[in-house]
PDB file of C-alpha atoms and ligand atoms in Angstrom:
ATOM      1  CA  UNK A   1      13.805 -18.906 -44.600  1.00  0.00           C
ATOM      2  CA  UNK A   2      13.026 -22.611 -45.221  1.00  0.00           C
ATOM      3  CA  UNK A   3      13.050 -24.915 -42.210  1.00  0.00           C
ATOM      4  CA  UNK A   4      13.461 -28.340 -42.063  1.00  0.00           C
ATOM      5  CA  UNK A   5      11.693 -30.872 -39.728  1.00  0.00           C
ATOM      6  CA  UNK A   6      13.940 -34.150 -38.790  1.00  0.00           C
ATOM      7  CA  UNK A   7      12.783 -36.924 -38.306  1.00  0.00           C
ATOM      8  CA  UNK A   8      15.947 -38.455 -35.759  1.00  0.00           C
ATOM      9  CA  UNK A   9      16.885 -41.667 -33.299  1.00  0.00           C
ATOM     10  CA  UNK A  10      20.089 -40.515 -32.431  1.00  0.00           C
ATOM     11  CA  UNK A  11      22.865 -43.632 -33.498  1.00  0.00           C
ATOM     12  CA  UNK A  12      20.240 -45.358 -35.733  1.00  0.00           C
ATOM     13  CA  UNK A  13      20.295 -45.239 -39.457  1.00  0.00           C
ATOM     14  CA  UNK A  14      18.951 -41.454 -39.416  1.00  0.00           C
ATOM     15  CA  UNK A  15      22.496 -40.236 -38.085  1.00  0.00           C
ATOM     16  CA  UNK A  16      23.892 -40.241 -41.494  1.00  0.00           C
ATOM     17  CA  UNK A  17      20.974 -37.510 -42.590  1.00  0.00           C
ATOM     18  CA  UNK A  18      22.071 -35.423 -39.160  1.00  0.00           C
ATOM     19  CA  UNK A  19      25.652 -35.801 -40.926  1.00  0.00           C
ATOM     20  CA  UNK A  20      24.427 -34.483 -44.498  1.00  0.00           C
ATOM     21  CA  UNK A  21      22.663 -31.706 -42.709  1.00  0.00           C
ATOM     22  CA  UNK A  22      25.488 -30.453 -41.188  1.00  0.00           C
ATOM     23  CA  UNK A  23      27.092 -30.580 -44.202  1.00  0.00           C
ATOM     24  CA  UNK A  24      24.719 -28.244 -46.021  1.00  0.00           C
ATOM     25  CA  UNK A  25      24.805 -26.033 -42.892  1.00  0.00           C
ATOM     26  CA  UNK A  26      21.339 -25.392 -43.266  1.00  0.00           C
ATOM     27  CA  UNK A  27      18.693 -24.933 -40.087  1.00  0.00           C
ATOM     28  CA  UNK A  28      16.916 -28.049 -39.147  1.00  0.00           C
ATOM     29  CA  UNK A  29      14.795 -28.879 -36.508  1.00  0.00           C
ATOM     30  CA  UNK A  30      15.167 -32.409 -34.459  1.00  0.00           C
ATOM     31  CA  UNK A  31      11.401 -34.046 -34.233  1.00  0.00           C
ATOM     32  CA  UNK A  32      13.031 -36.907 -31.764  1.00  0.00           C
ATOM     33  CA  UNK A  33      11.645 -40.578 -32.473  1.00  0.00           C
ATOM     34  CA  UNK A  34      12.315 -42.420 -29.605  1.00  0.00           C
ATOM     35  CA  UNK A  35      12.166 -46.172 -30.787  1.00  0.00           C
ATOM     36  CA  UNK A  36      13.268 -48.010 -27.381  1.00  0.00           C
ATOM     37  CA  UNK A  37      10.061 -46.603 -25.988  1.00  0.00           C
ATOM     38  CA  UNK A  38       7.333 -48.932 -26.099  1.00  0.00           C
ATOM     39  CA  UNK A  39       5.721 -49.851 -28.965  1.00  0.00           C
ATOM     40  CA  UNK A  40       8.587 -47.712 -31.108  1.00  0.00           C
ATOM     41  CA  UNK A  41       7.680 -44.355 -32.958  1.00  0.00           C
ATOM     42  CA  UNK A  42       4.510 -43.176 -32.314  1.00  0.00           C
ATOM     43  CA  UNK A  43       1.594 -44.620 -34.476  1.00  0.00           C
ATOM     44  CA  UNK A  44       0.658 -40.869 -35.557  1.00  0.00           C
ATOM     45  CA  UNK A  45       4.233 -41.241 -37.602  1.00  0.00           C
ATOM     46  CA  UNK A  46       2.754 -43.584 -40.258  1.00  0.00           C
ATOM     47  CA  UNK A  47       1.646 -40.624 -41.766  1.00  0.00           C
ATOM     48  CA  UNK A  48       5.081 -39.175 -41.999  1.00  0.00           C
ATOM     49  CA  UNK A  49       6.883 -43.125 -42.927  1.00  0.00           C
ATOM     50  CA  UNK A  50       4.902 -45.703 -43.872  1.00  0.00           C
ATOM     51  CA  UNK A  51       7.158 -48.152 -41.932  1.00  0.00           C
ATOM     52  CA  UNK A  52       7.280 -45.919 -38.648  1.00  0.00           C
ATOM     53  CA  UNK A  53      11.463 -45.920 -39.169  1.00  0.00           C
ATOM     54  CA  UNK A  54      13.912 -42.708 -39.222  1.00  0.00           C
ATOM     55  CA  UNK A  55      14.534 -41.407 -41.178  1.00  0.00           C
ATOM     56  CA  UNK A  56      12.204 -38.745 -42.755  1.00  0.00           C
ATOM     57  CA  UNK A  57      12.353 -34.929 -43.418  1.00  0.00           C
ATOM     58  CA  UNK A  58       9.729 -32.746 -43.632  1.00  0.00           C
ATOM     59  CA  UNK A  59      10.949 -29.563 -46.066  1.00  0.00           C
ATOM     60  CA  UNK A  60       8.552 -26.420 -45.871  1.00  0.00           C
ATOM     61  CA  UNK A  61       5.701 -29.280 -46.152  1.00  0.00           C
ATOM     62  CA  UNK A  62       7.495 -32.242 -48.345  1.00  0.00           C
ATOM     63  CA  UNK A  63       7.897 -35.130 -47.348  1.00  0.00           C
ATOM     64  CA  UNK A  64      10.907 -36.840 -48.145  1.00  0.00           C
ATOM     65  CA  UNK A  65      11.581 -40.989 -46.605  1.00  0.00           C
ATOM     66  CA  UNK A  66      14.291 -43.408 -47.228  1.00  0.00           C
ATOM     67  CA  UNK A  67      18.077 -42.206 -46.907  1.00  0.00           C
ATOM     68  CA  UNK A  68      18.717 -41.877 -50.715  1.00  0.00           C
ATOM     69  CA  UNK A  69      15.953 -39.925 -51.196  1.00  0.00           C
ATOM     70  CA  UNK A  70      16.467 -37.693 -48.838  1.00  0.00           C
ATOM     71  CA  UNK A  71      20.804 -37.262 -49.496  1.00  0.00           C
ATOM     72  CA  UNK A  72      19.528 -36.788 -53.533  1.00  0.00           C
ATOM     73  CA  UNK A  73      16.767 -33.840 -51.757  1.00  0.00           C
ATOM     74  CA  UNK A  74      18.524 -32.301 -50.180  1.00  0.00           C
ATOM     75  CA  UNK A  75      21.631 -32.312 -51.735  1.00  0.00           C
ATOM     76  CA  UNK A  76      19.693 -30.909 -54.591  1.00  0.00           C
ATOM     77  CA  UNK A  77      18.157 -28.516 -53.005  1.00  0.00           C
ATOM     78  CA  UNK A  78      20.892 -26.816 -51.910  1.00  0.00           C
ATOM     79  CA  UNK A  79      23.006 -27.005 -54.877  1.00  0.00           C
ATOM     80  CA  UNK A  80      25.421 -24.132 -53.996  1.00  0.00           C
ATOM     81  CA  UNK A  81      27.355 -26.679 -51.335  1.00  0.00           C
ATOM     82  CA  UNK A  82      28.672 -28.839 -54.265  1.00  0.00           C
ATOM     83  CA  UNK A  83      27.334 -32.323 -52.602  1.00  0.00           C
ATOM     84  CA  UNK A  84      25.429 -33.506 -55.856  1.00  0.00           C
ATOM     85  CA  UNK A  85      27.873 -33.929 -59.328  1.00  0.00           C
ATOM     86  CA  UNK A  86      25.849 -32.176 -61.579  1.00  0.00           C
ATOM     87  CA  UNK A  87      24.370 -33.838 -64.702  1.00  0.00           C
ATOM     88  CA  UNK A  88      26.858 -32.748 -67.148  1.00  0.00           C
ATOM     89  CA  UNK A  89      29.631 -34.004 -64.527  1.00  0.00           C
ATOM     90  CA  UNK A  90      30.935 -37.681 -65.151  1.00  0.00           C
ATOM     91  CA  UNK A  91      30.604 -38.583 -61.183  1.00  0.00           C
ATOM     92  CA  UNK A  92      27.082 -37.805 -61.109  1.00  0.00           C
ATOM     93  CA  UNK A  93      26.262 -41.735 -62.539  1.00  0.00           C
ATOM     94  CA  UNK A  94      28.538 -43.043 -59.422  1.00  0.00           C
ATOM     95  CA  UNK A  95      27.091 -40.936 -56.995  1.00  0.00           C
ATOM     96  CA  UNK A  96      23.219 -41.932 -57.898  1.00  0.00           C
ATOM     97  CA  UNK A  97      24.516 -45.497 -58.128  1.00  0.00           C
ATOM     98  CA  UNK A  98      26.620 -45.228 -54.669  1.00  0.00           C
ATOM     99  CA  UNK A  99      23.496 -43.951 -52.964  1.00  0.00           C
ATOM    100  CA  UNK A 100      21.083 -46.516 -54.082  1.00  0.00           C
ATOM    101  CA  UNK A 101      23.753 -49.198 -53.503  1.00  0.00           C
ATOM    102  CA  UNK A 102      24.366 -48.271 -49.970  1.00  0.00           C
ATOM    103  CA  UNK A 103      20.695 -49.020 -49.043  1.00  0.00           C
ATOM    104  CA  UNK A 104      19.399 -51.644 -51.664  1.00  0.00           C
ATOM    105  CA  UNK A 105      22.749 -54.267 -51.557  1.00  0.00           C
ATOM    106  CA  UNK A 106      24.935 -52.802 -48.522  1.00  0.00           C
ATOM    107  CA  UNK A 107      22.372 -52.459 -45.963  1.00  0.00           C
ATOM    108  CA  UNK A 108      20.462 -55.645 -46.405  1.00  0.00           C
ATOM    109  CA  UNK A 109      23.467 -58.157 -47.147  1.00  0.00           C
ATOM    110  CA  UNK A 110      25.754 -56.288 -43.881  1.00  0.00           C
ATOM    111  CA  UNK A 111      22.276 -57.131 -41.774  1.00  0.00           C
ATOM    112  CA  UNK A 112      21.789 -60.261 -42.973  1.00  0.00           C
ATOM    113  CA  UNK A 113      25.462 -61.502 -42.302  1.00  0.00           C
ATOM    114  CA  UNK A 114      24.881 -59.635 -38.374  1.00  0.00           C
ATOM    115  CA  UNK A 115      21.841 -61.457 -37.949  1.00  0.00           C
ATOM    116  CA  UNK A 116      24.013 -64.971 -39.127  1.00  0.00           C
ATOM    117  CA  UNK A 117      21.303 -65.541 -42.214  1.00  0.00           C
ATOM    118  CA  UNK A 118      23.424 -67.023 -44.468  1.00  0.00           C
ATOM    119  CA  UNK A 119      21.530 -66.719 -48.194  1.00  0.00           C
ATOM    120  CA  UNK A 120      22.495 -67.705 -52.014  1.00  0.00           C
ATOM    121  CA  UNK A 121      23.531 -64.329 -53.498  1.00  0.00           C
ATOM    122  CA  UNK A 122      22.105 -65.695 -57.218  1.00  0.00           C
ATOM    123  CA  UNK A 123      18.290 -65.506 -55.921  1.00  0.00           C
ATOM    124  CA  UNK A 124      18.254 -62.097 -53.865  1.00  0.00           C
ATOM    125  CA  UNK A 125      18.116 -58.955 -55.719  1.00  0.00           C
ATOM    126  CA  UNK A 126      21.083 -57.601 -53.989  1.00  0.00           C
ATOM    127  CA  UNK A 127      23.604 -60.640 -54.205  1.00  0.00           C
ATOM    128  CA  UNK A 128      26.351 -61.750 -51.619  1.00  0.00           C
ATOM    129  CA  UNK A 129      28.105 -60.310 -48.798  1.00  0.00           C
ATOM    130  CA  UNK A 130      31.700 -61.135 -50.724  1.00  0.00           C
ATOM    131  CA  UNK A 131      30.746 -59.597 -54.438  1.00  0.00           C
ATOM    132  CA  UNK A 132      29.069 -56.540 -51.972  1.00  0.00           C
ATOM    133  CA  UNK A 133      32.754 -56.638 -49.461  1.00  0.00           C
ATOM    134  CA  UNK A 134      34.929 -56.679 -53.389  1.00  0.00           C
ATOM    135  CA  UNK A 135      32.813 -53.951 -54.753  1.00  0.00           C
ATOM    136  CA  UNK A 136      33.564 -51.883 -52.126  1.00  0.00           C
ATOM    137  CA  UNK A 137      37.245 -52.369 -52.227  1.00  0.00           C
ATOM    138  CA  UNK A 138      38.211 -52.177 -55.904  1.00  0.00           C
ATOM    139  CA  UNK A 139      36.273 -48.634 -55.508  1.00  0.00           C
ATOM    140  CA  UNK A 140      37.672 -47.066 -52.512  1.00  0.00           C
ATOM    141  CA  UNK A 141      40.826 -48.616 -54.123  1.00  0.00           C
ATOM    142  CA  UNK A 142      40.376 -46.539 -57.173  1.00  0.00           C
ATOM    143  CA  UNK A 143      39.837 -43.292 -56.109  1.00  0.00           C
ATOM    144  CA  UNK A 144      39.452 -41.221 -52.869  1.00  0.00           C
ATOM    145  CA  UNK A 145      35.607 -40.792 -52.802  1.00  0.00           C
ATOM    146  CA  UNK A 146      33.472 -43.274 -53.218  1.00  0.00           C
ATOM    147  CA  UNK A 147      32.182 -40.984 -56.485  1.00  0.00           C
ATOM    148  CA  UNK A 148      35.153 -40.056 -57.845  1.00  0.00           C
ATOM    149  CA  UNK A 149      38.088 -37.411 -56.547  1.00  0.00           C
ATOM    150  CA  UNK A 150      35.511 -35.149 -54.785  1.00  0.00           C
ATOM    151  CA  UNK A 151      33.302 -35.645 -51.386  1.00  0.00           C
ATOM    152  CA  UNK A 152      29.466 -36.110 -52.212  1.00  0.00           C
ATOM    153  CA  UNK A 153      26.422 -36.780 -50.074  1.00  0.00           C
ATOM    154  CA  UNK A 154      27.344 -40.617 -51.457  1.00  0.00           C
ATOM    155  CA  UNK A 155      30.050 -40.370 -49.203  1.00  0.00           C
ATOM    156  CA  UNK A 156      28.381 -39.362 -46.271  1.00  0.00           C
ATOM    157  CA  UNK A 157      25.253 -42.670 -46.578  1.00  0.00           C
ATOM    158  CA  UNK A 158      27.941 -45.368 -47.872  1.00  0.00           C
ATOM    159  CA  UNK A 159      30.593 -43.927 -44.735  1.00  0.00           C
ATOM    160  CA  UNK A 160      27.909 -44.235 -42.284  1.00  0.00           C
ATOM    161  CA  UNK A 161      27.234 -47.874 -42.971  1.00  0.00           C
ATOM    162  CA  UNK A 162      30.893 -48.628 -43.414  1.00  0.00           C
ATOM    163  CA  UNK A 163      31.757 -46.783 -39.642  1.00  0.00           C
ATOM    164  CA  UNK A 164      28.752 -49.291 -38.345  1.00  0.00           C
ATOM    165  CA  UNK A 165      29.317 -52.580 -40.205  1.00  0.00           C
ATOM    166  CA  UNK A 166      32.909 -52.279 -38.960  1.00  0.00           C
ATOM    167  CA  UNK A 167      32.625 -50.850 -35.742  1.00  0.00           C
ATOM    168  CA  UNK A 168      29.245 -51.660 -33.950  1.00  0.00           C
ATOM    169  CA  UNK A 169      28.611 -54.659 -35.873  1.00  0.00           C
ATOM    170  CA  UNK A 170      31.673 -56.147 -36.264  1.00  0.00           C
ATOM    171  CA  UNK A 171      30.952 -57.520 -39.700  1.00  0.00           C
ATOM    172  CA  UNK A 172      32.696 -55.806 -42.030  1.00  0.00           C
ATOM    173  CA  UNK A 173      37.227 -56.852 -41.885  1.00  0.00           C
ATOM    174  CA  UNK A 174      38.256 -53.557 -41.526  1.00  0.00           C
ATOM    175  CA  UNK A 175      40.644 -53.428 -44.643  1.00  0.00           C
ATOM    176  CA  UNK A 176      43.261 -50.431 -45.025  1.00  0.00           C
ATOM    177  CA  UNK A 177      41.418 -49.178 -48.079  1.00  0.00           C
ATOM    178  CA  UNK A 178      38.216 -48.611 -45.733  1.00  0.00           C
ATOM    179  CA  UNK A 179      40.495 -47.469 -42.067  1.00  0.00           C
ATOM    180  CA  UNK A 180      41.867 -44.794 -44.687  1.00  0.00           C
ATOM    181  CA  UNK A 181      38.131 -43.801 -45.948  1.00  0.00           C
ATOM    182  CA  UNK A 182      36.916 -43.669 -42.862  1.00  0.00           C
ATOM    183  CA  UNK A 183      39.837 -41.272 -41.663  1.00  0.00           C
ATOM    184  CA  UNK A 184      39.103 -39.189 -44.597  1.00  0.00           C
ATOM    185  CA  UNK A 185      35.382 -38.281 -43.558  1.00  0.00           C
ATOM    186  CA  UNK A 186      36.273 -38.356 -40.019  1.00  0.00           C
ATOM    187  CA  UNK A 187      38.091 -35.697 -40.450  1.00  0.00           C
ATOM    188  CA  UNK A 188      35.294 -33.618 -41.744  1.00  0.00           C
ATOM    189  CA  UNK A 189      34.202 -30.468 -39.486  1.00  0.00           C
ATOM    190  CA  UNK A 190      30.536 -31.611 -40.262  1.00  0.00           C
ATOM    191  CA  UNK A 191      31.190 -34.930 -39.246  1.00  0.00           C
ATOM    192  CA  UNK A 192      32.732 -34.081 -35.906  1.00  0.00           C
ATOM    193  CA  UNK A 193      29.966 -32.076 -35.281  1.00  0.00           C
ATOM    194  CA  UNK A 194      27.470 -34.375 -36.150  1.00  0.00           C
ATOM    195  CA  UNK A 195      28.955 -37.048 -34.076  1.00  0.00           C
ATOM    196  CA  UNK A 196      29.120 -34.572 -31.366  1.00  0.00           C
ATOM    197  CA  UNK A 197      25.560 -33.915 -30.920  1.00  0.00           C
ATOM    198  CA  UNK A 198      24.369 -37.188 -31.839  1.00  0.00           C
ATOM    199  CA  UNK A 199      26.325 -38.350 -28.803  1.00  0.00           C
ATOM    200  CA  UNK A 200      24.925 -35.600 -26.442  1.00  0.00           C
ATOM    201  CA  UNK A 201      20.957 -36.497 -28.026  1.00  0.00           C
ATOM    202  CA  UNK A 202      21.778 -40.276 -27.477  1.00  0.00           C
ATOM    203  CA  UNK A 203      22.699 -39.372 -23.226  1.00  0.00           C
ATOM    204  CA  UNK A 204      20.165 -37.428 -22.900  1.00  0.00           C
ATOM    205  CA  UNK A 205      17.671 -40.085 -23.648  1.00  0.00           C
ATOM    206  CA  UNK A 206      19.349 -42.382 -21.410  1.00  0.00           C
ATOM    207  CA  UNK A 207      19.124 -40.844 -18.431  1.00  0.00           C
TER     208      UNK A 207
HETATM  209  N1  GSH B 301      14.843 -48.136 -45.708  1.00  0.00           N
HETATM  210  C1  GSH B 301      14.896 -47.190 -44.614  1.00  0.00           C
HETATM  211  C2  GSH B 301      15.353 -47.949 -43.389  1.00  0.00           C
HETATM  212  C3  GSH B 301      15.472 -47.093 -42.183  1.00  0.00           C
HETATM  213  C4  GSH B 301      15.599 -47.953 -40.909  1.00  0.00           C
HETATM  214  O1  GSH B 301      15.807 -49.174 -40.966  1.00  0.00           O
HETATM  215  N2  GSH B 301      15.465 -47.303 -39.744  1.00  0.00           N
HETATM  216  C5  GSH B 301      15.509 -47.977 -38.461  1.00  0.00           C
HETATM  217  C6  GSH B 301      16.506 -47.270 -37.560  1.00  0.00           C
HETATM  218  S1  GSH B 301      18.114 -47.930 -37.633  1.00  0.00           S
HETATM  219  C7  GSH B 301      14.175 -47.823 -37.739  1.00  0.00           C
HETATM  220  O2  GSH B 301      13.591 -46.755 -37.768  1.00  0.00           O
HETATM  221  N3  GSH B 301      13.694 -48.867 -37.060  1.00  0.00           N
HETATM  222  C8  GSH B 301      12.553 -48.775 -36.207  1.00  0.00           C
HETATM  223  C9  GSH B 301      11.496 -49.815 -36.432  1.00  0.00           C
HETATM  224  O3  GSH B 301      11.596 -50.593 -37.367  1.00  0.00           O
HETATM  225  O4  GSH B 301      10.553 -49.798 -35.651  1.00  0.00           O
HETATM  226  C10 GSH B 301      15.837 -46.047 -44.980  1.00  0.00           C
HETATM  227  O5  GSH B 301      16.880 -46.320 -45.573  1.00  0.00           O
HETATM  228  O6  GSH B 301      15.525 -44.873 -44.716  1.00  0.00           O
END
């Protein structure tokens, strides 16, 4: 039986991986990374990610970092739960492109408008918070998922930042098209439980 290590800050960025992984239904281990305590991770997790940020999976020895990594891992290795289009499918070009979107333009333009840097989309590689905000829309306007009519691992990285850029950060106008997305994965068993225990990890480390 292959196990999975976790590398988790419960609420952080990693809670989108916990999500995926209860998805797949597959055995995983929580290696906690407690980044309020001093100094953050633990220098010993260099070794693990370079940048000492969650989060990272260790699978039967590999090392996977950065979210889209990881959602493409692991929803490749476990193929039989239908999370990854396959090659000959026509939503397997959205879902690649959804999952390097959500952390090379979504992330950094919904931080930068949270932290009130206000940039010229023409000279950063991932352009402006507006093109990033229409995008979005005429997508989730187009079809159910953000891949196409099914539910992918795409959905699962690009609904996490959505849930938090409208939610916690308060960023994001929280548009019909996106209430109705977010209703759509909410509803999800996996997500539930995810949420769930996320919420339970994220008490326990506050008492
Ligand atoms: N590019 C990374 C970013 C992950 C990230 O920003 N993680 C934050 C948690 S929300 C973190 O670990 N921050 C701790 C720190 O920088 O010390 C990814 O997508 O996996």
């Amino acid at each position: 039986m292959s196990m999975i290590k976790f590398y988790h800050m419960p609420w952080s960025r990693s809670s989108g991986v916990r999500w995926l992984l209860e998805e797949l239904g597959v055995p995983y281990e929580i290696e906690l990374m407690n980044l309020r305590a001093p100094g953050g991770a633990p220098e010993s997790y260099r070794s693990i990610q370079p940048n000492k940020k969650v989060p990272a999976i260790d699978h039967d020895g590999t090392i996977v970092t950065e979210r889209a990594a990881i959602s493409i891992y692991l929803s490749e290795a476990f193929p039989e739960v239908g999370l990854a289009p396959a090659i000959a499918d026509k939503a397997r070009a959205a879902w690649l492109t959804w999952l390097v979107y959500s952390d090379s333009v979504f992330d950094p333009v919904v931080a930068a408008k949270s932290n009130g840097i206000d940039f010229m989309g023409g000279r950063y590689s991932y352009g402006s918070f507006d093109e990033m905000v229409a995008n979005l829309e005429r997508t989730l306007s187009s079809r159910p998922y953000i891949a196409g009519d099914s539910f992918t691992s795409a959905d699962v990285q690009i609904g996490s930042g959505i849930h938090y850029a409208i939610h916690v950060l308060q960023v994001l106008p929280e548009k019909p098209v996106f209430k109705d997305y977010l209703a759509r994965l909410q509803a999800r068993p996996a997500y539930q439980r995810a949420a769930a225990l996320d919420a339970e990890l994220a008490q326990s480390l506050a008492r």
